[in-house]
């Protein structure tokens, strides 16, 4: 690799890291590599949960939309971006999918025949410098 290529690579790596590092809460040090707990009111977490929930709905062939009713565990790991590792409960709402309602306006099904809840493990990768978040893994059980 020529010197200018090395410099370019270094500059782009530093730019990427800088963006990642500045994504944390003020005063928080984010260590690359090891997963750490995310505060429940973290903005990035709320977005990651929503992205994974939309992905779940897109993959499910249920007639109703589901929404995340509880985040049981949330961790964040710095990898190629920020990886959110989530354990959530996701529950059936009263909104029929085909009506295309906004998920955030949908109430959960009351206890009864249509009530259903899954526990899911979601992994969402955030690439802040591309303004992109995608679900990379989803595993659910009843
Ligand atoms: C749902 O999945 C299909 C096929 O994978 C894709 O074309 C579509 O854009 C997805 N919709 C949403 C809302 O993610
Ligand atoms: C991280 O969160 C989980 C569940 O929310 C908790 O059990 C665990 O003790 C927390 N770990 C740290 C290091 O705070």
Coordinates of N, CA, C and O in Angstrom, one line a residue, residues 12-135:
X12 N -10.2 8.0 6.6 CA -11.6 7.6 6.6 C -11.9 6.8 7.8 O -13.1 6.8 8.3
X13 N -11.0 6.0 8.4 CA -11.2 5.2 9.6 C -11.5 6.2 10.8 O -12.4 6.0 11.5
X14 N -10.7 7.2 10.8 CA -10.8 8.2 11.9 C -12.1 8.9 11.8 O -12.8 9.1 12.8
X15 N -12.5 9.2 10.6 CA -13.8 9.9 10.4 C -14.9 9.0 10.9 O -15.8 9.5 11.6
X16 N -14.9 7.8 10.5 CA -15.9 6.8 10.9 C -16.0 6.7 12.4 O -17.0 6.8 13.0
X17 N -14.8 6.5 13.0 CA -14.7 6.3 14.5 C -15.2 7.6 15.2 O -16.0 7.5 16.2
X18 N -14.8 8.7 14.7 CA -15.2 10.0 15.3 C -16.8 10.1 15.4 O -17.3 10.4 16.4
X19 N -17.4 9.7 14.3 CA -18.9 9.7 14.2 C -19.4 8.8 15.3 O -20.3 9.1 16.0
X20 N -18.9 7.5 15.3 CA -19.4 6.5 16.2 C -19.2 7.0 17.7 O -20.1 7.0 18.5
X21 N -18.0 7.5 17.9 CA -17.7 7.9 19.3 C -18.5 9.1 19.8 O -18.9 9.2 20.9
X22 N -18.9 9.9 18.8 CA -19.7 11.1 19.2 C -21.2 10.8 19.4 O -22.0 11.6 19.8
X23 N -21.5 9.5 19.0 CA -22.9 9.1 19.1 C -23.4 8.8 20.6 O -24.5 8.7 20.8
X24 N -22.4 8.6 21.5 CA -22.8 8.2 22.8 C -23.4 9.4 23.6 O -23.4 10.5 23.1
X25 N -23.9 9.1 24.8 CA -24.3 10.2 25.6 C -23.1 11.1 26.0 O -22.0 10.6 26.1
X26 N -23.4 12.4 26.3 CA -22.2 13.2 26.7 C -21.5 12.6 27.9 O -22.1 12.2 28.8
X27 N -20.2 12.6 27.8 CA -19.4 12.2 29.0 C -19.3 10.6 29.0 O -18.5 10.1 29.8
X28 N -19.9 10.0 28.1 CA -19.9 8.5 28.1 C -18.7 8.0 27.2 O -18.6 8.5 26.1
X29 N -18.0 7.1 27.7 CA -16.9 6.5 26.8 C -17.4 5.2 26.2 O -17.8 4.3 26.9
X30 N -17.3 5.1 24.9 CA -17.8 3.9 24.3 C -16.6 3.1 23.8 O -15.8 3.6 23.0
X31 N -16.4 2.0 24.4 CA -15.2 1.1 24.1 C -15.5 0.2 23.0 O -16.5 -0.5 23.0
X32 N -14.7 0.3 21.9 CA -15.0 -0.6 20.8 C -14.9 -2.1 21.2 O -14.0 -2.4 22.0
X33 N -15.7 -2.9 20.7 CA -15.6 -4.4 21.0 C -16.5 -4.9 22.0 O -17.3 -5.8 21.6
X34 N -16.5 -4.4 23.2 CA -17.3 -5.1 24.2 C -18.8 -4.5 24.3 O -18.9 -3.3 24.3
X35 N -19.8 -5.4 24.4 CA -21.1 -4.9 24.5 C -21.3 -4.3 25.9 O -20.8 -4.8 26.9
X36 N -22.1 -3.2 25.9 CA -22.4 -2.6 27.2 C -23.9 -2.2 27.2 O -24.5 -1.9 26.1
X37 N -24.5 -2.1 28.4 CA -25.9 -1.8 28.5 C -26.2 -0.4 28.0 O -25.4 0.5 28.1
X38 N -27.4 -0.3 27.4 CA -27.8 1.0 26.9 C -28.9 1.5 27.8 O -29.8 0.7 28.2
X39 N -28.9 2.8 28.1 CA -30.0 3.4 28.9 C -31.3 3.2 28.2 O -31.4 3.4 26.9
X40 N -32.4 3.0 28.9 CA -33.7 2.8 28.3 C -34.2 4.0 27.6 O -35.1 3.9 26.7
X41 N -33.7 5.2 27.9 CA -34.2 6.4 27.1 C -33.2 6.9 26.1 O -33.3 8.0 25.7
X42 N -32.3 6.0 25.6 CA -31.4 6.3 24.6 C -32.1 6.5 23.2 O -33.0 5.7 22.9
X43 N -31.8 7.6 22.5 CA -32.5 7.9 21.3 C -32.3 6.8 20.2 O -33.2 6.4 19.5
X44 N -31.0 6.4 20.1 CA -30.6 5.4 19.1 C -31.3 4.1 19.4 O -31.7 3.4 18.5
X45 N -31.5 3.8 20.7 CA -32.2 2.5 21.1 C -33.6 2.5 20.6 O -34.1 1.6 20.0
X46 N -34.3 3.7 20.8 CA -35.7 3.8 20.4 C -35.8 3.5 18.9 O -36.7 2.8 18.5
X47 N -34.9 4.1 18.2 CA -34.9 3.9 16.7 C -34.6 2.5 16.3 O -35.3 1.9 15.4
X48 N -33.6 1.8 17.0 CA -33.3 0.5 16.7 C -34.5 -0.5 17.0 O -34.8 -1.4 16.2
X49 N -35.2 -0.2 18.1 CA -36.4 -1.0 18.4 C -37.4 -0.9 17.3 O -38.0 -1.9 16.9
X50 N -37.6 0.3 16.8 CA -38.6 0.5 15.8 C -38.2 -0.1 14.5 O -39.1 -0.8 13.9
X51 N -37.0 0.0 14.1 CA -36.5 -0.7 12.9 C -36.7 -2.2 13.0 O -37.2 -2.8 12.0
X52 N -36.3 -2.8 14.1 CA -36.5 -4.2 14.3 C -38.0 -4.6 14.3 O -38.4 -5.7 13.7
X53 N -38.8 -3.8 14.9 CA -40.3 -4.1 14.9 C -40.9 -4.0 13.5 O -41.7 -4.9 13.2
X54 N -40.5 -3.0 12.7 CA -41.0 -3.0 11.3 C -40.5 -4.2 10.6 O -41.3 -4.8 9.8
X55 N -39.3 -4.6 10.8 CA -38.7 -5.8 10.2 C -39.5 -7.0 10.6 O -39.9 -7.9 9.7
X56 N -39.8 -7.2 11.8 CA -40.6 -8.3 12.3 C -42.0 -8.3 11.6 O -42.4 -9.4 11.1
X57 N -42.6 -7.2 11.5 CA -43.9 -7.1 10.9 C -43.9 -7.5 9.4 O -44.8 -8.1 8.9
X58 N -42.8 -7.1 8.8 CA -42.6 -7.4 7.4 C -42.4 -8.9 7.1 O -42.8 -9.4 6.1
X59 N -41.8 -9.5 8.1 CA -41.5 -10.9 8.0 C -42.7 -11.8 8.4 O -42.8 -12.9 8.0
X60 N -43.5 -11.3 9.2 CA -44.6 -12.1 9.8 C -45.8 -12.1 8.8 O -46.0 -11.1 8.1
X61 N -46.5 -13.2 8.8 CA -47.7 -13.2 7.9 C -49.0 -13.1 8.7 O -50.1 -13.5 8.3
X62 N -48.9 -12.6 9.9 CA -50.0 -12.4 10.8 C -50.9 -11.3 10.2 O -50.4 -10.4 9.5
X63 N -52.2 -11.3 10.4 CA -53.1 -10.3 9.9 C -53.0 -9.0 10.6 O -53.3 -7.9 10.1
X64 N -52.4 -9.0 11.8 CA -52.3 -7.8 12.6 C -50.8 -7.4 12.8 O -49.9 -8.2 12.7
X65 N -50.7 -6.1 13.0 CA -49.3 -5.6 13.3 C -49.0 -5.9 14.7 O -49.8 -6.0 15.6
X66 N -47.7 -6.1 15.0 CA -47.2 -6.3 16.3 C -46.3 -5.1 16.7 O -45.8 -4.4 15.8
X67 N -46.3 -4.9 18.0 CA -45.3 -3.8 18.4 C -44.6 -4.2 19.7 O -45.1 -5.1 20.5
X68 N -43.4 -3.7 19.9 CA -42.6 -4.0 21.0 C -43.2 -3.5 22.3 O -43.5 -2.3 22.4
X69 N -43.6 -4.4 23.2 CA -44.3 -3.9 24.4 C -43.3 -3.7 25.6 O -43.7 -3.1 26.5
X70 N -42.2 -4.3 25.5 CA -41.2 -4.2 26.5 C -39.8 -4.5 26.1 O -39.6 -5.5 25.3
X71 N -38.8 -3.7 26.4 CA -37.4 -3.9 26.1 C -36.9 -4.5 27.4 O -36.8 -3.8 28.4
X72 N -36.5 -5.8 27.4 CA -36.1 -6.5 28.6 C -34.6 -6.2 28.8 O -34.1 -6.1 29.9
X73 N -33.8 -6.2 27.7 CA -32.4 -6.0 27.8 C -31.9 -5.3 26.5 O -32.4 -5.6 25.4
X74 N -31.0 -4.3 26.7 CA -30.5 -3.6 25.5 C -29.0 -3.4 25.7 O -28.6 -2.8 26.7
X75 N -28.3 -3.8 24.7 CA -26.8 -3.6 24.8 C -26.4 -3.0 23.4 O -27.1 -3.1 22.4
X76 N -25.2 -2.4 23.5 CA -24.7 -1.7 22.3 C -23.2 -2.1 22.2 O -22.5 -2.2 23.2
X77 N -22.8 -2.4 21.0 CA -21.4 -2.8 20.8 C -20.9 -2.1 19.6 O -21.6 -2.0 18.6
X78 N -19.7 -1.6 19.7 CA -19.1 -0.9 18.6 C -18.4 -1.9 17.7 O -17.4 -2.6 18.1
X79 N -18.8 -2.0 16.5 CA -18.2 -3.0 15.5 C -17.9 -2.2 14.3 O -17.1 -1.3 14.3
X80 N -18.5 -2.5 13.1 CA -18.4 -1.7 11.9 C -19.2 -0.5 12.1 O -19.2 0.4 11.2
X81 N -20.0 -0.4 13.1 CA -20.9 0.7 13.4 C -21.3 0.5 14.8 O -20.5 0.1 15.6
X82 N -22.6 0.8 15.1 CA -23.1 0.5 16.4 C -24.0 -0.7 16.3 O -25.0 -0.6 15.6
X83 N -23.7 -1.7 17.0 CA -24.6 -2.9 17.0 C -25.5 -2.9 18.2 O -25.0 -2.9 19.3
X84 N -26.8 -2.9 18.0 CA -27.7 -2.9 19.2 C -28.2 -4.4 19.3 O -28.6 -5.0 18.4
X85 N -28.0 -4.9 20.5 CA -28.4 -6.3 20.8 C -29.5 -6.2 21.8 O -29.4 -5.8 22.9
X86 N -30.7 -6.7 21.4 CA -31.9 -6.4 22.1 C -32.7 -7.7 22.5 O -32.8 -8.6 21.7
X87 N -33.2 -7.7 23.7 CA -34.1 -8.8 24.1 C -35.5 -8.0 24.4 O -35.5 -7.2 25.2
X88 N -36.5 -8.4 23.6 CA -37.7 -7.6 23.7 C -38.9 -8.6 23.8 O -38.8 -9.8 23.5
X89 N -40.0 -8.0 24.3 CA -41.3 -8.7 24.1 C -42.1 -8.0 23.1 O -42.1 -6.7 23.1
X90 N -42.6 -8.7 22.1 CA -43.4 -8.1 21.0 C -44.8 -8.6 21.0 O -44.9 -9.9 21.2
X91 N -45.8 -7.8 20.9 CA -47.2 -8.2 21.1 C -48.1 -7.8 20.0 O -47.9 -6.8 19.4
X92 N -49.1 -8.6 19.8 CA -50.1 -8.3 18.7 C -50.9 -7.0 19.1 O -51.3 -6.9 20.3
X93 N -51.1 -6.2 18.1 CA -51.9 -5.0 18.3 C -53.3 -5.2 17.8 O -53.6 -6.2 17.2
X94 N -54.1 -4.2 17.9 CA -55.5 -4.3 17.4 C -55.5 -3.8 15.9 O -56.6 -3.9 15.2
X95 N -54.4 -3.4 15.3 CA -54.4 -2.9 14.0 C -54.2 -4.0 12.9 O -53.2 -4.7 13.0
X96 N -55.1 -4.0 12.0 CA -55.0 -5.0 10.9 C -53.9 -4.4 10.0 O -53.9 -3.2 9.6
X97 N -53.0 -5.3 9.5 CA -51.9 -4.9 8.7 C -52.4 -4.2 7.4 O -51.9 -3.2 7.0
X98 N -53.5 -4.8 6.8 CA -53.9 -4.3 5.5 C -54.4 -2.9 5.5 O -54.5 -2.3 4.5
X99 N -54.8 -2.4 6.7 CA -55.3 -1.1 6.8 C -54.2 0.0 6.8 O -54.4 1.2 6.7
X100 N -52.9 -0.5 6.9 CA -51.8 0.4 6.8 C -51.7 1.5 7.9 O -51.2 2.6 7.6
X101 N -52.2 1.2 9.1 CA -52.1 2.3 10.1 C -50.7 2.5 10.6 O -49.9 1.6 10.5
X102 N -50.5 3.6 11.2 CA -49.2 3.9 11.8 C -49.0 3.0 13.1 O -49.9 3.2 14.0
X103 N -48.0 2.2 13.1 CA -47.8 1.3 14.2 C -47.9 2.0 15.6 O -48.4 1.5 16.6
X104 N -47.4 3.2 15.6 CA -47.3 4.0 16.9 C -48.7 4.3 17.5 O -48.8 4.7 18.6
X105 N -49.7 4.3 16.6 CA -51.0 4.6 17.0 C -51.8 3.3 17.4 O -53.0 3.4 17.8
X106 N -51.1 2.2 17.4 CA -51.9 0.9 17.6 C -51.8 0.4 19.0 O -50.7 0.3 19.6
X107 N -52.9 0.2 19.6 CA -53.0 -0.3 21.0 C -52.7 -1.8 21.0 O -53.0 -2.5 19.9
X108 N -52.3 -2.3 22.1 CA -52.1 -3.8 22.2 C -53.4 -4.5 22.3 O -54.4 -3.9 22.8
X109 N -53.5 -5.7 21.8 CA -54.7 -6.5 22.0 C -54.9 -6.7 23.5 O -54.0 -7.0 24.2
X110 N -56.2 -6.6 24.0 CA -56.5 -6.9 25.4 C -56.3 -8.4 25.6 O -56.3 -9.2 24.6
X111 N -56.2 -8.9 26.8 CA -56.2 -10.3 27.2 C -57.4 -10.9 26.5 O -58.5 -10.4 26.4
X112 N -57.2 -12.1 25.9 CA -58.3 -12.8 25.2 C -57.7 -13.6 24.0 O -56.5 -13.8 23.9
X113 N -58.6 -14.0 23.2 CA -58.3 -14.9 22.1 C -57.2 -14.3 21.2 O -56.3 -15.1 20.7
X114 N -57.2 -13.0 20.9 CA -56.2 -12.5 20.0 C -54.9 -12.0 20.6 O -54.0 -11.5 20.0
X115 N -54.9 -12.1 21.9 CA -53.7 -11.6 22.6 C -52.5 -12.6 22.3 O -52.7 -13.8 22.4
X116 N -51.4 -12.1 21.8 CA -50.2 -12.9 21.6 C -48.9 -12.2 21.9 O -48.8 -11.0 21.5
X117 N -48.0 -12.8 22.5 CA -46.7 -12.2 22.8 C -45.6 -13.2 22.4 O -45.7 -14.4 22.7
X118 N -44.5 -12.6 21.8 CA -43.3 -13.4 21.5 C -42.2 -12.7 22.3 O -42.2 -11.5 22.5
X119 N -41.2 -13.5 22.6 CA -39.9 -12.9 23.2 C -39.0 -13.0 22.0 O -38.8 -14.1 21.4
X120 N -38.3 -11.9 21.7 CA -37.4 -11.9 20.5 C -36.0 -11.4 20.9 O -35.9 -10.5 21.8
X121 N -35.1 -11.9 20.2 CA -33.7 -11.4 20.2 C -33.5 -10.7 18.9 O -33.6 -11.3 17.8
X122 N -33.2 -9.4 18.9 CA -33.0 -8.6 17.7 C -31.6 -8.1 17.7 O -31.0 -7.7 18.7
X123 N -31.0 -8.1 16.5 CA -29.7 -7.4 16.4 C -29.9 -6.4 15.2 O -30.3 -6.7 14.1
X124 N -29.6 -5.1 15.6 CA -29.7 -4.0 14.6 C -28.4 -3.3 14.5 O -27.8 -3.0 15.4
X125 N -28.0 -3.2 13.2 CA -26.7 -2.5 13.0 C -27.0 -1.0 12.5 O -27.7 -0.8 11.6
X126 N -26.4 -0.1 13.2 CA -26.5 1.3 12.9 C -25.2 1.8 12.3 O -24.1 1.6 12.8
X127 N -25.3 2.5 11.1 CA -24.2 3.1 10.5 C -24.5 4.6 10.4 O -25.1 5.1 9.4
X128 N -24.2 5.3 11.5 CA -24.7 6.7 11.6 C -24.2 7.6 10.5 O -24.9 8.5 10.1
X129 N -22.9 7.4 10.0 CA -22.4 8.3 8.9 C -23.1 8.0 7.6 O -23.0 8.8 6.7
X130 N -23.9 6.9 7.5 CA -24.7 6.7 6.3 C -26.2 6.9 6.6 O -27.0 6.7 5.8
X131 N -26.4 7.3 7.8 CA -27.8 7.5 8.3 C -28.6 6.2 8.0 O -29.7 6.3 7.5
X132 N -28.0 5.1 8.4 CA -28.7 3.8 8.1 C -28.8 2.9 9.3 O -27.8 2.9 10.1
X133 N -29.9 2.2 9.4 CA -30.0 1.2 10.4 C -30.7 0.0 9.8 O -31.8 0.2 9.2
X134 N -30.1 -1.2 10.0 CA -30.8 -2.4 9.4 C -30.8 -3.5 10.4 O -29.9 -3.6 11.2
X135 N -31.8 -4.3 10.4 CA -31.9 -5.5 11.2 C -31.1 -6.6 10.6 O -31.3 -6.9 9.5

